[in-house]
Amino acid sequence: MKKVITFGTFDVFHIGHVSILERAKSYGDYLIVGVSSDDLNFSKKGCKPIYSEKDRRKIIKSLSCVDEVFSETSLDLKRQYINDFNAEILIMGDDWKGKFDNHKDQCEVIYLPRTPSISTKKIIEVVKSTE
């Protein structure tokens, strides 16, 4: 069984999230998704996500292409997560291109193109502008 791992915040869930997760699953038999914890998201972006970590994990786990979900608590633990889950492939969006090449000694690293013209940040901006 080929295991694939990916990571993300997955806040304000949208079609781009579905697309990258479905494409990630197509590279293996078992998809593991690390969902950024609320604290990790705050440390990266200076704000908490719209949806709680618990809710974001539940949304991701409900997808038929996802086999396992866990909380990612640190960006510095990617190597450990890959080992802990025995992942053979790490998939990330191409906005991270090159940033995880240091894991190529551990597993295959693939960067997938993001869905054009959609992002959580853009959705939040549109919603705020209509208030």
mmCIF file of C-alpha atoms in Angstrom:
data_model
loop_
_atom_site.group_PDB
_atom_site.id
_atom_site.type_symbol
_atom_site.label_atom_id
_atom_site.label_comp_id
_atom_site.label_asym_id
_atom_site.label_seq_id
_atom_site.Cartn_x
_atom_site.Cartn_y
_atom_site.Cartn_z
ATOM 1 C CA MET A 1 0.000 0.000 0.000
ATOM 2 C CA LYS A 2 1.476 3.328 -1.086
ATOM 3 C CA LYS A 3 0.928 6.092 1.490
ATOM 4 C CA VAL A 4 0.701 9.758 0.564
ATOM 5 C CA ILE A 5 0.883 12.618 3.065
ATOM 6 C CA THR A 6 -0.064 16.257 2.668
ATOM 7 C CA PHE A 7 -0.603 19.245 4.924
ATOM 8 C CA GLY A 8 -2.742 22.358 5.053
ATOM 9 C CA THR A 9 -4.920 24.662 7.101
ATOM 10 C CA PHE A 10 -8.073 23.955 5.056
ATOM 11 C CA ASP A 11 -9.956 26.921 6.485
ATOM 12 C CA VAL A 12 -13.105 28.108 4.677
ATOM 13 C CA PHE A 13 -13.131 24.873 2.688
ATOM 14 C CA HIS A 14 -13.452 25.327 -1.089
ATOM 15 C CA ILE A 15 -13.105 23.533 -4.442
ATOM 16 C CA GLY A 16 -9.335 24.105 -4.528
ATOM 17 C CA HIS A 17 -9.017 22.031 -1.347
ATOM 18 C CA VAL A 18 -11.114 19.234 -2.833
ATOM 19 C CA SER A 19 -9.049 19.291 -6.015
ATOM 20 C CA ILE A 20 -5.640 19.047 -4.371
ATOM 21 C CA LEU A 21 -6.765 16.299 -1.989
ATOM 22 C CA GLU A 22 -8.285 14.229 -4.798
ATOM 23 C CA ARG A 23 -5.148 14.682 -6.898
ATOM 24 C CA ALA A 24 -2.936 13.784 -3.920
ATOM 25 C CA LYS A 25 -4.895 10.565 -3.374
ATOM 26 C CA SER A 26 -4.376 9.611 -7.030
ATOM 27 C CA TYR A 27 -0.654 9.171 -6.308
ATOM 28 C CA GLY A 28 -1.221 6.351 -3.828
ATOM 29 C CA ASP A 29 -3.619 4.067 -2.017
ATOM 30 C CA TYR A 30 -3.870 5.809 1.351
ATOM 31 C CA LEU A 31 -4.057 9.577 1.945
ATOM 32 C CA ILE A 32 -2.962 11.078 5.263
ATOM 33 C CA VAL A 33 -3.724 14.758 5.870
ATOM 34 C CA GLY A 34 -2.072 16.934 8.487
ATOM 35 C CA VAL A 35 -4.402 19.795 9.381
ATOM 36 C CA SER A 36 -2.614 22.813 10.869
ATOM 37 C CA SER A 37 -3.510 23.274 14.525
ATOM 38 C CA ASP A 38 -5.081 26.565 15.578
ATOM 39 C CA ASP A 39 -1.860 27.495 17.410
ATOM 40 C CA LEU A 40 0.318 26.671 14.387
ATOM 41 C CA ASN A 41 -1.922 28.734 12.134
ATOM 42 C CA PHE A 42 -1.714 31.654 14.561
ATOM 43 C CA SER A 43 2.087 31.430 14.631
ATOM 44 C CA LYS A 44 2.226 31.375 10.767
ATOM 45 C CA LYS A 45 -0.424 33.957 9.943
ATOM 46 C CA GLY A 46 -0.996 35.987 13.107
ATOM 47 C CA CYS A 47 -4.656 34.978 13.340
ATOM 48 C CA LYS A 48 -6.773 31.997 14.239
ATOM 49 C CA PRO A 49 -8.644 30.219 11.421
ATOM 50 C CA ILE A 50 -12.333 30.956 10.865
ATOM 51 C CA TYR A 51 -13.207 27.327 11.644
ATOM 52 C CA SER A 52 -11.806 25.534 14.677
ATOM 53 C CA GLU A 53 -9.167 22.848 14.339
ATOM 54 C CA LYS A 54 -11.714 20.236 15.416
ATOM 55 C CA ASP A 55 -14.201 21.344 12.736
ATOM 56 C CA ARG A 56 -11.531 21.532 10.004
ATOM 57 C CA ARG A 57 -10.356 18.013 10.861
ATOM 58 C CA LYS A 58 -13.951 16.746 10.726
ATOM 59 C CA ILE A 59 -14.509 18.366 7.310
ATOM 60 C CA ILE A 60 -11.315 16.799 5.890
ATOM 61 C CA LYS A 61 -12.033 13.379 7.424
ATOM 62 C CA SER A 62 -15.500 13.367 5.815
ATOM 63 C CA LEU A 63 -14.009 13.320 2.302
ATOM 64 C CA SER A 64 -14.000 9.927 0.592
ATOM 65 C CA CYS A 65 -10.458 10.470 -0.721
ATOM 66 C CA VAL A 66 -9.015 10.989 2.794
ATOM 67 C CA ASP A 67 -8.074 7.961 4.882
ATOM 68 C CA GLU A 68 -6.526 9.538 7.974
ATOM 69 C CA VAL A 69 -6.318 12.995 9.553
ATOM 70 C CA PHE A 70 -4.102 14.375 12.302
ATOM 71 C CA SER A 71 -3.195 17.766 13.761
ATOM 72 C CA GLU A 72 0.029 19.303 12.502
ATOM 73 C CA THR A 73 1.457 21.182 15.476
ATOM 74 C CA SER A 74 4.783 22.358 14.007
ATOM 75 C CA LEU A 75 6.195 23.063 10.556
ATOM 76 C CA ASP A 76 9.511 21.700 11.834
ATOM 77 C CA LEU A 77 8.096 18.195 12.368
ATOM 78 C CA LYS A 78 7.417 17.266 8.716
ATOM 79 C CA ARG A 79 10.250 14.687 8.745
ATOM 80 C CA GLN A 80 8.842 13.093 11.888
ATOM 81 C CA TYR A 81 5.284 13.034 10.504
ATOM 82 C CA ILE A 82 6.491 11.393 7.285
ATOM 83 C CA ASN A 83 8.303 8.735 9.335
ATOM 84 C CA ASP A 84 5.468 8.230 11.839
ATOM 85 C CA PHE A 85 2.968 7.525 9.049
ATOM 86 C CA ASN A 86 5.433 5.635 6.798
ATOM 87 C CA ALA A 87 4.549 7.951 3.918
ATOM 88 C CA GLU A 88 6.266 7.296 0.598
ATOM 89 C CA ILE A 89 5.112 10.511 -1.078
ATOM 90 C CA LEU A 90 4.794 14.067 0.215
ATOM 91 C CA ILE A 91 2.415 16.231 -1.808
ATOM 92 C CA MET A 92 2.243 19.998 -1.408
ATOM 93 C CA GLY A 93 0.775 22.861 -3.403
ATOM 94 C CA ASP A 94 3.172 24.514 -5.835
ATOM 95 C CA ASP A 95 3.122 27.694 -3.749
ATOM 96 C CA TRP A 96 5.562 25.699 -1.544
ATOM 97 C CA LYS A 97 7.733 24.608 -4.508
ATOM 98 C CA GLY A 98 11.272 23.782 -3.398
ATOM 99 C CA LYS A 99 10.592 24.323 0.309
ATOM 100 C CA PHE A 100 10.350 20.604 1.092
ATOM 101 C CA ASP A 101 13.040 19.291 -1.230
ATOM 102 C CA ASN A 102 15.082 18.458 1.879
ATOM 103 C CA HIS A 103 12.725 15.468 2.328
ATOM 104 C CA LYS A 104 13.665 13.889 -1.021
ATOM 105 C CA ASP A 105 16.076 11.602 0.861
ATOM 106 C CA GLN A 106 13.096 10.319 2.821
ATOM 107 C CA CYS A 107 10.275 10.126 0.272
ATOM 108 C CA GLU A 108 9.190 11.370 -3.136
ATOM 109 C CA VAL A 109 8.233 15.062 -3.023
ATOM 110 C CA ILE A 110 5.633 16.344 -5.482
ATOM 111 C CA TYR A 111 4.303 19.891 -5.842
ATOM 112 C CA LEU A 112 0.863 20.144 -7.448
ATOM 113 C CA PRO A 113 -0.485 23.279 -9.135
ATOM 114 C CA ARG A 114 -3.060 25.168 -7.122
ATOM 115 C CA THR A 115 -6.554 25.703 -8.492
ATOM 116 C CA PRO A 116 -6.423 29.041 -10.351
ATOM 117 C CA SER A 117 -8.338 32.077 -9.096
ATOM 118 C CA ILE A 118 -9.401 30.656 -5.727
ATOM 119 C CA SER A 119 -7.929 30.890 -2.260
ATOM 120 C CA THR A 120 -9.182 31.060 1.296
ATOM 121 C CA LYS A 121 -7.670 34.531 1.632
ATOM 122 C CA LYS A 122 -9.566 35.787 -1.441
ATOM 123 C CA ILE A 123 -12.845 34.294 -0.183
ATOM 124 C CA ILE A 124 -12.432 35.979 3.212
ATOM 125 C CA GLU A 125 -11.637 39.310 1.522
ATOM 126 C CA VAL A 126 -14.786 39.079 -0.637
ATOM 127 C CA VAL A 127 -16.964 38.251 2.367
ATOM 128 C CA LYS A 128 -15.489 41.136 4.404
ATOM 129 C CA SER A 129 -16.016 43.590 1.533
ATOM 130 C CA THR A 130 -19.741 42.760 1.387
ATOM 131 C CA GLU A 131 -20.379 43.341 5.105
#
